[in-house]
PDB file of C-alpha atoms in Angstrom:
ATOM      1  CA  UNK M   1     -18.190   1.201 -31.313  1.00 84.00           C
ATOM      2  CA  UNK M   2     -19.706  -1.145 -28.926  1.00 90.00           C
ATOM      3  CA  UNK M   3     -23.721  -0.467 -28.181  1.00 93.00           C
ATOM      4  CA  UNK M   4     -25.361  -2.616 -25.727  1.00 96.00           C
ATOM      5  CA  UNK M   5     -29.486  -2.373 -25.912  1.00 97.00           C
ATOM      6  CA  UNK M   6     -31.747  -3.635 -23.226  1.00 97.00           C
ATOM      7  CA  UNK M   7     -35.169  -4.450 -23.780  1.00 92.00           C
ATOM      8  CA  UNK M   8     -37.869  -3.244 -21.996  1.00 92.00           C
ATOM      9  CA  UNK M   9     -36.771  -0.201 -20.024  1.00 94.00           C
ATOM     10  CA  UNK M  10     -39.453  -1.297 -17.562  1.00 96.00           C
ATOM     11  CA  UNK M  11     -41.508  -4.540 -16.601  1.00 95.00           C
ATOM     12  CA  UNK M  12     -43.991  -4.716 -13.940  1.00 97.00           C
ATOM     13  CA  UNK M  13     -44.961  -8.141 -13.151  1.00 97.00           C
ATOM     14  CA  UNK M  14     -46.896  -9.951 -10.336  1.00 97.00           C
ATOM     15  CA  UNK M  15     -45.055 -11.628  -7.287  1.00 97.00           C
ATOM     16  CA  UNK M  16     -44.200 -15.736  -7.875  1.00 97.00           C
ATOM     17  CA  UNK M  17     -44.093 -14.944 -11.976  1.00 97.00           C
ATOM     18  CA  UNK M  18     -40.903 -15.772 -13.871  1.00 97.00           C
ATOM     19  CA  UNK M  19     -39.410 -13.467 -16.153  1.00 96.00           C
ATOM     20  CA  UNK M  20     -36.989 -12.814 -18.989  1.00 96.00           C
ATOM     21  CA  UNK M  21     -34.670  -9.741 -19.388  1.00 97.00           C
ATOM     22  CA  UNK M  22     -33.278  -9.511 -22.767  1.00 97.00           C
ATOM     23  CA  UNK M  23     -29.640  -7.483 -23.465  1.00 98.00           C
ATOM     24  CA  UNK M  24     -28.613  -7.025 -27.126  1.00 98.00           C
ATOM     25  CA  UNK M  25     -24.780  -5.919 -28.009  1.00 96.00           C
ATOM     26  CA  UNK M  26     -23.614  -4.971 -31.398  1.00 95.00           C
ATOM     27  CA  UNK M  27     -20.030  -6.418 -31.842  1.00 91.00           C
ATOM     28  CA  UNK M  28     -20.157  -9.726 -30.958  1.00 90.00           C
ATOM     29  CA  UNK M  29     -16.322  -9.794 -29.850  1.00 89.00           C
ATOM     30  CA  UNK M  30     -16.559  -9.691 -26.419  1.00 91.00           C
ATOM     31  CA  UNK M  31     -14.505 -11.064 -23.297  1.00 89.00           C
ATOM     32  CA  UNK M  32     -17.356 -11.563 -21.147  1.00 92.00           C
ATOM     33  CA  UNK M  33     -20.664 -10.253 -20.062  1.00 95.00           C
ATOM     34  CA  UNK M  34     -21.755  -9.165 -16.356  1.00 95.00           C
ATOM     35  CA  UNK M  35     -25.172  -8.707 -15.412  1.00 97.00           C
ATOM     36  CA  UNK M  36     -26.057  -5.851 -12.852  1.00 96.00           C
ATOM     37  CA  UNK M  37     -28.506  -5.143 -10.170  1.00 97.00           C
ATOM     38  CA  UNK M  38     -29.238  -1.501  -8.940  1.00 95.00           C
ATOM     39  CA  UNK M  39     -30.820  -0.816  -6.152  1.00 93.00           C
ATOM     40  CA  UNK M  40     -32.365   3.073  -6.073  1.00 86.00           C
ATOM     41  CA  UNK M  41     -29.231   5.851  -4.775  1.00 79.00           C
ATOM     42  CA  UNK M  42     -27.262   3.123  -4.455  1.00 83.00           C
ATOM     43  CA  UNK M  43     -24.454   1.191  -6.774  1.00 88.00           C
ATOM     44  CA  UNK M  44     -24.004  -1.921  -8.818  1.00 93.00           C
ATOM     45  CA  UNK M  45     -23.929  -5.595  -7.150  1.00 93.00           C
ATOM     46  CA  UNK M  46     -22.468  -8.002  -9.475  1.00 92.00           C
ATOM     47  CA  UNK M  47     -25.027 -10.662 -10.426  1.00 96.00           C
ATOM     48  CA  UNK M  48     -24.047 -13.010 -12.682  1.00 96.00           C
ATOM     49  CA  UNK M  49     -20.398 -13.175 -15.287  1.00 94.00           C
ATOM     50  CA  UNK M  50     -20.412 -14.716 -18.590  1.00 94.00           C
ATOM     51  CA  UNK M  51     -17.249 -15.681 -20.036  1.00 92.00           C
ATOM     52  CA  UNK M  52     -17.365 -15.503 -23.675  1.00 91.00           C
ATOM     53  CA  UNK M  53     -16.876 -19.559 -24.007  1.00 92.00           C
ATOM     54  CA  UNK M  54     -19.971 -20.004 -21.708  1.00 93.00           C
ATOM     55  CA  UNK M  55     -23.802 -20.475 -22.555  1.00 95.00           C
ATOM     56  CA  UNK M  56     -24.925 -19.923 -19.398  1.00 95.00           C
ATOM     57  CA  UNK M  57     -24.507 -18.987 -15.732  1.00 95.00           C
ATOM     58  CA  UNK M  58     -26.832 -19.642 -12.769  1.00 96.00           C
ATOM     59  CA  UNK M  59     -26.993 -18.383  -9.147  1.00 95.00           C
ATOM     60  CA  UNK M  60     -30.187 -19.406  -7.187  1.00 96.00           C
ATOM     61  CA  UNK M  61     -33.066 -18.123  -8.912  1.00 97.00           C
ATOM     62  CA  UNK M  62     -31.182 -16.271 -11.134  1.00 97.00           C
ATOM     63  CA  UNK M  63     -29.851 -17.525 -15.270  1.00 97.00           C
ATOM     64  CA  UNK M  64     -28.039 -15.876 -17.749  1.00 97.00           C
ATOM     65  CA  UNK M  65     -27.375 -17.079 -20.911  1.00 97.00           C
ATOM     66  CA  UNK M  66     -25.086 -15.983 -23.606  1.00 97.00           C
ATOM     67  CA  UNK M  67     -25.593 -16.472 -27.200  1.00 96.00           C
ATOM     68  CA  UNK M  68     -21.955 -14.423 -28.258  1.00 93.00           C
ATOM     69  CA  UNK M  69     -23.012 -15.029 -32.378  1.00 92.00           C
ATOM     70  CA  UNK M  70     -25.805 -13.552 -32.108  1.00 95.00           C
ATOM     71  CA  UNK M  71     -25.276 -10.603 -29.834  1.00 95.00           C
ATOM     72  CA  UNK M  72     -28.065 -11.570 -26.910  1.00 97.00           C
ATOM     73  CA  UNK M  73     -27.800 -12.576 -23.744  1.00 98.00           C
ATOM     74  CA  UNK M  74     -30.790 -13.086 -21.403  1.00 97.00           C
ATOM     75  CA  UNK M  75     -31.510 -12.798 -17.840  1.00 97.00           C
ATOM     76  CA  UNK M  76     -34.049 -15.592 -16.706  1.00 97.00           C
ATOM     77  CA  UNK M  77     -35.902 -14.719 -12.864  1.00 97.00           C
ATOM     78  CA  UNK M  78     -37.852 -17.385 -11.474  1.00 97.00           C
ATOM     79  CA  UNK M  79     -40.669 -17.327  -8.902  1.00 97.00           C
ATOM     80  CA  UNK M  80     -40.287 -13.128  -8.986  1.00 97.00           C
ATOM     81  CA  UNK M  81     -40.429 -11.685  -5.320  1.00 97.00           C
ATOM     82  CA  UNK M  82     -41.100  -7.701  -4.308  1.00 97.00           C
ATOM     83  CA  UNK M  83     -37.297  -7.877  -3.355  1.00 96.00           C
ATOM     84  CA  UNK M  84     -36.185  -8.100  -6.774  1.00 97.00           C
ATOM     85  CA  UNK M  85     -37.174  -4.760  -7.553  1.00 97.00           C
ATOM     86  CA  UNK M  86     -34.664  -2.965  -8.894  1.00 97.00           C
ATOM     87  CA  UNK M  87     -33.497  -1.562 -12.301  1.00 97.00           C
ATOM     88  CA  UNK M  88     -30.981  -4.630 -13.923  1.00 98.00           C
ATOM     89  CA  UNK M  89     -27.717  -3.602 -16.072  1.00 97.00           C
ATOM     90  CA  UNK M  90     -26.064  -5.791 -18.566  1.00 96.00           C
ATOM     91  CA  UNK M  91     -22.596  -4.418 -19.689  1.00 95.00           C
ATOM     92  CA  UNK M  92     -20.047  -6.382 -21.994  1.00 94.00           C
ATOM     93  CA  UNK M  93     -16.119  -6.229 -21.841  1.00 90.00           C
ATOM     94  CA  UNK M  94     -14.681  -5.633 -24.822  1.00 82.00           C
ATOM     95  CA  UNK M  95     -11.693  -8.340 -26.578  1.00 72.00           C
ATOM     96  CA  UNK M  96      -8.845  -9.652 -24.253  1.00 66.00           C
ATOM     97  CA  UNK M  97      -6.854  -6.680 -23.064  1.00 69.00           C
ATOM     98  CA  UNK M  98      -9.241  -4.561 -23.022  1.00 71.00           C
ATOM     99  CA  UNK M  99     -10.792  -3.470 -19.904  1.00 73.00           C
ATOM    100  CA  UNK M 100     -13.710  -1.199 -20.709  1.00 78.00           C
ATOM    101  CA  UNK M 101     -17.173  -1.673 -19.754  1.00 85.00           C
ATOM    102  CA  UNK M 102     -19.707  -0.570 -21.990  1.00 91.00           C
ATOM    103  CA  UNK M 103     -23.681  -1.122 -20.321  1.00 94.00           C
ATOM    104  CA  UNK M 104     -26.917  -0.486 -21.333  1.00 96.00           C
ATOM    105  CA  UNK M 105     -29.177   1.718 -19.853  1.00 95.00           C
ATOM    106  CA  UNK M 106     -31.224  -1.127 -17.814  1.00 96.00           C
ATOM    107  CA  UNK M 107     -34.398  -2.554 -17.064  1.00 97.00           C
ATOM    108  CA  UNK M 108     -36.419  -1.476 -14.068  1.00 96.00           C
ATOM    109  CA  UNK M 109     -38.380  -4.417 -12.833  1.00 97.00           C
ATOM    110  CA  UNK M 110     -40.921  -3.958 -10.646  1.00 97.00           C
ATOM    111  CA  UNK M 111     -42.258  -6.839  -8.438  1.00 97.00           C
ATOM    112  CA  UNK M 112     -45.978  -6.186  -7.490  1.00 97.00           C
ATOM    113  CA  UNK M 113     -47.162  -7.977  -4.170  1.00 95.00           C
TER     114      UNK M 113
ATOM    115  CA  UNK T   1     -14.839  -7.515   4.162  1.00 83.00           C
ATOM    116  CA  UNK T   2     -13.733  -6.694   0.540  1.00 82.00           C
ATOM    117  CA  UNK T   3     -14.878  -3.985  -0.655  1.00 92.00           C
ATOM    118  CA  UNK T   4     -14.556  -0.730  -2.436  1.00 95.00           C
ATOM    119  CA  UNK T   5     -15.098   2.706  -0.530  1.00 96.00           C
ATOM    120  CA  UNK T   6     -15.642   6.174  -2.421  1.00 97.00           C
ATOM    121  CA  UNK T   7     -15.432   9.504  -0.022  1.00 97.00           C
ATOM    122  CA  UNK T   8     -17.364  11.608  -0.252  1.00 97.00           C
ATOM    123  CA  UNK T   9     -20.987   9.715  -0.879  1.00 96.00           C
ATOM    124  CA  UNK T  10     -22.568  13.384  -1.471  1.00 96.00           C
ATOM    125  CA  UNK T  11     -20.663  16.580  -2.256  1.00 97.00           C
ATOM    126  CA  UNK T  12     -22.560  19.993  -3.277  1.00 97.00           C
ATOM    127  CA  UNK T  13     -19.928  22.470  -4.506  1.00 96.00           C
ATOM    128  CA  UNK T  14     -19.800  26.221  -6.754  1.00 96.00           C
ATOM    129  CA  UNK T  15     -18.364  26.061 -10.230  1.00 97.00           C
ATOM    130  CA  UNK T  16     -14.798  26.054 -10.413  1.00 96.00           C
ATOM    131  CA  UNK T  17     -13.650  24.793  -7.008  1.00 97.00           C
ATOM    132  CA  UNK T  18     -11.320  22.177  -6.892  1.00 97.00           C
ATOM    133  CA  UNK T  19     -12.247  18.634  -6.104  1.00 97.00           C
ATOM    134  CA  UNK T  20     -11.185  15.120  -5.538  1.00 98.00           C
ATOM    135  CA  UNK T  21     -13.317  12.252  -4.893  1.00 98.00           C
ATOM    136  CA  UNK T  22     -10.895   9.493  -3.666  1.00 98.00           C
ATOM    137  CA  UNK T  23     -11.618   5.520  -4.076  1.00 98.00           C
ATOM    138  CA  UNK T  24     -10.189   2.945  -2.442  1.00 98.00           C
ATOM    139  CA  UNK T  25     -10.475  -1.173  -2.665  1.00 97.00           C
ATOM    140  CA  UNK T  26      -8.984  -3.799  -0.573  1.00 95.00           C
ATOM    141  CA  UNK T  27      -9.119  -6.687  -2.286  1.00 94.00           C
ATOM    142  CA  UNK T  28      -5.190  -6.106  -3.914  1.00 94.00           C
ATOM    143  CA  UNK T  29      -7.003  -5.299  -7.808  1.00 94.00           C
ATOM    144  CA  UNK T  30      -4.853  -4.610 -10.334  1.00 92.00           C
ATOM    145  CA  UNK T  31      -7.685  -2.843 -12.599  1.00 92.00           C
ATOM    146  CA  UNK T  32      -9.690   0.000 -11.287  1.00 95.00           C
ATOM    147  CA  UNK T  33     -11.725   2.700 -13.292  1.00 95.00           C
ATOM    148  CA  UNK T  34     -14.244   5.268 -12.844  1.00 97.00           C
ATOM    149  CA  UNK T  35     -17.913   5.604 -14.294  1.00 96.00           C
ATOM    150  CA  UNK T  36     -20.915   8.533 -14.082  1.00 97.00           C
ATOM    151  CA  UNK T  37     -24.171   7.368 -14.299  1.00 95.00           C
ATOM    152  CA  UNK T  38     -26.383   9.977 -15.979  1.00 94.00           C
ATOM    153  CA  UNK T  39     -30.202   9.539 -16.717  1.00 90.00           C
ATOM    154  CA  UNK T  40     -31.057   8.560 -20.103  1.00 88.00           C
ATOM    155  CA  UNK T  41     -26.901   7.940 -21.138  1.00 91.00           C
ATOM    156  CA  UNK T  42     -26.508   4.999 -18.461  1.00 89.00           C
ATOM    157  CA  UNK T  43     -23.339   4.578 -17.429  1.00 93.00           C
ATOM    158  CA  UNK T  44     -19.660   5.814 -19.010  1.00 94.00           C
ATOM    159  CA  UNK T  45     -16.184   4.846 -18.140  1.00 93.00           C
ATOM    160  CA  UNK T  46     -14.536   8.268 -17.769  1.00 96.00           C
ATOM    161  CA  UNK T  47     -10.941   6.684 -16.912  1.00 95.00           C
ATOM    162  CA  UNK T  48      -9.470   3.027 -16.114  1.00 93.00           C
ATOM    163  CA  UNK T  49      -5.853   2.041 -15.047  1.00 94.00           C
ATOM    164  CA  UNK T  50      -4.549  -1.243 -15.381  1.00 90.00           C
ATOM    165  CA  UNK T  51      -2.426  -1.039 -12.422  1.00 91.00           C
ATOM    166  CA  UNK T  52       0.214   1.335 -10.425  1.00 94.00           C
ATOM    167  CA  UNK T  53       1.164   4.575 -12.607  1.00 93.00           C
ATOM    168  CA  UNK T  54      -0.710   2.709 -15.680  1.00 92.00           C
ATOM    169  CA  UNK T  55      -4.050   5.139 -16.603  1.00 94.00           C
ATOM    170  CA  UNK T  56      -5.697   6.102 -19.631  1.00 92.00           C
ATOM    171  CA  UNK T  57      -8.966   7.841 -20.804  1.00 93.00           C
ATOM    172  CA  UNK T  58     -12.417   5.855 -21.337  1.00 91.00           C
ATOM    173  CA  UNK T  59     -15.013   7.438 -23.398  1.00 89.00           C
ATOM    174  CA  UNK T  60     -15.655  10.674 -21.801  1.00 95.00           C
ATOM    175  CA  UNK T  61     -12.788  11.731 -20.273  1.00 96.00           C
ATOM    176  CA  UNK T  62     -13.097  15.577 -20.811  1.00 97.00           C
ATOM    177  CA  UNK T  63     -12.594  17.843 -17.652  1.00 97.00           C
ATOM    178  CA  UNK T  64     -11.133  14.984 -15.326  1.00 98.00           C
ATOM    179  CA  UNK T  65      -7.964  14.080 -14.180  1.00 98.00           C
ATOM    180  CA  UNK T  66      -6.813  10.779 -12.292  1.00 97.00           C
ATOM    181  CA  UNK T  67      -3.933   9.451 -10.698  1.00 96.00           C
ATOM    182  CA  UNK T  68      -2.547   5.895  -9.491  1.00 97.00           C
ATOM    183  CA  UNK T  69       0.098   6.093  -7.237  1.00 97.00           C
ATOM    184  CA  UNK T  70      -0.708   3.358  -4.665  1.00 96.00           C
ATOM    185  CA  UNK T  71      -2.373   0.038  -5.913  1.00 96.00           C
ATOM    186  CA  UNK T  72      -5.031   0.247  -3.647  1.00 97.00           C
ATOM    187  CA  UNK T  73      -6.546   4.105  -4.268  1.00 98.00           C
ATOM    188  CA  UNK T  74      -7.395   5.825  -7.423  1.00 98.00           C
ATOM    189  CA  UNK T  75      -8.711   9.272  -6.801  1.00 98.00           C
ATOM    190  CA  UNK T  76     -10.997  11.431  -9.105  1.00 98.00           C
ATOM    191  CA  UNK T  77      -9.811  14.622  -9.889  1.00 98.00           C
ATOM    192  CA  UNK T  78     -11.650  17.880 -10.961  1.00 97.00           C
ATOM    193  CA  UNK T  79      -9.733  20.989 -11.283  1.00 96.00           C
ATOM    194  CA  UNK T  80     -12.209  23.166 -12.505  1.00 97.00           C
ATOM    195  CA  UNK T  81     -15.972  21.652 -12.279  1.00 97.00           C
ATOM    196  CA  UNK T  82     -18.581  22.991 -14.061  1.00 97.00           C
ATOM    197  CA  UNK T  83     -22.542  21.851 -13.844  1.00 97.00           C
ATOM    198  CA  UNK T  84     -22.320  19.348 -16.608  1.00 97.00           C
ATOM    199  CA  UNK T  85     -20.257  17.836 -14.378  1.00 98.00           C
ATOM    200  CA  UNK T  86     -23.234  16.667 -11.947  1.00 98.00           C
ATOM    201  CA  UNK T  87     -23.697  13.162 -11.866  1.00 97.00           C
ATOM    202  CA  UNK T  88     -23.160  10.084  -9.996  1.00 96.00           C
ATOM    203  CA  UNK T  89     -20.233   8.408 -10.009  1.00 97.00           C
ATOM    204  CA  UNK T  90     -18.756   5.065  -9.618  1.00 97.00           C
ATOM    205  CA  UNK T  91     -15.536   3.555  -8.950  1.00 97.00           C
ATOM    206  CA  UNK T  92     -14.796  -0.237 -10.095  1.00 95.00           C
ATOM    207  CA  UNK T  93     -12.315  -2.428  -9.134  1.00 94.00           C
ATOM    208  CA  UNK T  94     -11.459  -5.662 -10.768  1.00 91.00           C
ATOM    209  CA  UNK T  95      -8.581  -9.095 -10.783  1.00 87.00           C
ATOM    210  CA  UNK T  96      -7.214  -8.701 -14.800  1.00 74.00           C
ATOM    211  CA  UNK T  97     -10.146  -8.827 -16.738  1.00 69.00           C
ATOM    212  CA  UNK T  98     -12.860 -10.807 -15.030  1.00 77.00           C
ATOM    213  CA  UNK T  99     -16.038  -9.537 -12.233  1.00 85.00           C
ATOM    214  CA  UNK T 100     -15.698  -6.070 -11.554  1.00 88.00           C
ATOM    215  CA  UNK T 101     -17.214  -4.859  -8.049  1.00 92.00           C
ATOM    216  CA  UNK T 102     -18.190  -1.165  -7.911  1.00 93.00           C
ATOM    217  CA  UNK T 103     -18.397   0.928  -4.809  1.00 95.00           C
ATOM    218  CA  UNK T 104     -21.582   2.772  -3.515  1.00 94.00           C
ATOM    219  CA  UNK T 105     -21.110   5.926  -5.716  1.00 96.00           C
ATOM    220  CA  UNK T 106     -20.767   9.719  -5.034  1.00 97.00           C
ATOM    221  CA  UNK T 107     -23.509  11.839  -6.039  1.00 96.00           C
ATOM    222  CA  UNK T 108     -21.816  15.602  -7.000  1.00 97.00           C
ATOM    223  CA  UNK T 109     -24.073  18.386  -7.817  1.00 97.00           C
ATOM    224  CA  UNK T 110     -22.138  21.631  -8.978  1.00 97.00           C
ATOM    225  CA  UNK T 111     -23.455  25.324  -9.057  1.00 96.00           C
TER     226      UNK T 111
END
């Protein structure tokens, strides 16, 4: 069964620093990979998707990469602001066909001013 | 504006009572599913469908009930809640198997 891992549960950091969230999965046979954000009582904005040929992703200051041998992918934040605080899900899709997410539990990043 | 709606955002209801927390998206997705979101256990696909009349169970499936009858909504069902049934929950809509967007969740607390 799939297990996805994120490492820390929580990062403080101060404002303009860039930062690396790490997600670990166990079976390496995945579709794709979506990183999360969360904002507090409310639901999941899609970030960033992975397809399982890709290395990497980027969106503004935002960069995912995807190392599928290895079960990692990162989430690289530049120049941190106290708007990206929020806790940050990684889930993986499991082989074509399938449609199930499985997530980790998150990181909760806290941006200090 | 695409989107995905969930009604009710907050329901507080007795053990037992019959409930149905209905999602709708309007972006014409063939996949849609449903997820709780429990401290410590992250979140957990409780049931997906692939598209009209096509469901099946995700990994904790126990005590719900869905259908799929129109493309567009895909309603939770609980016939008989019970407290360990408090949680928030998420419904997720995706195109075949690429982004999923989630709605804004519905936070149930049973008695």
């Amino acid at each position: 069964k799939q297990e996805v891992t994120q490492i820390p549960a929580a990062l403080s950091v101060p404002e303009g620093e860039n930062l690396v969230l790490n997600c670990s999965f166990t079976d390496s046979a995945i579709y794709n990979l979506q990183w999360f954000r969360q904002d507090p009582g409310k639901g999941l904005t899609s970030l960033l998707l992975i397809q399982s040929s890709q290395r990497e992703q980027t969106s503004g200051r935002l960069n995912a990469s995807l190392d599928k041998s290895s079960g990692r992918s990162t989430l690289y934040i530049a120049a941190s602001q106290p708007g990206d605080s929020a806790t940050y899900l990684c889930a993986v899709l499991a082989g074509a066909g399938s449609y199930q997410l499985t997530f980790g539990k998150g990181t909760k990043l806290s941006v200090i001013p | 504006e695409a989107q995905v709606t969930q009604n009710p955002r907050y329901l507080i209801t007795v053990t037992g009572k019959k409930l149905t927390v209905t999602c709708s998206q309007n972006m014409n997705h063939e996949y849609m599913s449903w997820y709780r979101q429990d401290p410590g256990l992250g979140l957990r696909q409780i049931y997906y469908s692939m598209n009209v009349e096509v469901t099946d169970k995700g990994d904790v499936p126990e005590g719900y009930k869905v259908s799929r009858k129109e493309k567009r909504n895909f309603p939770l069902i609980l016939e008989s809640p019970s407290p360990n049934q408090t949680s928030l929950y998420f419904c997720a809509s995706s195109p075949t198997q690429n982004e999923q967007f989630f709605g804004p969740g519905t936070r149930l607390t049973v008695l």
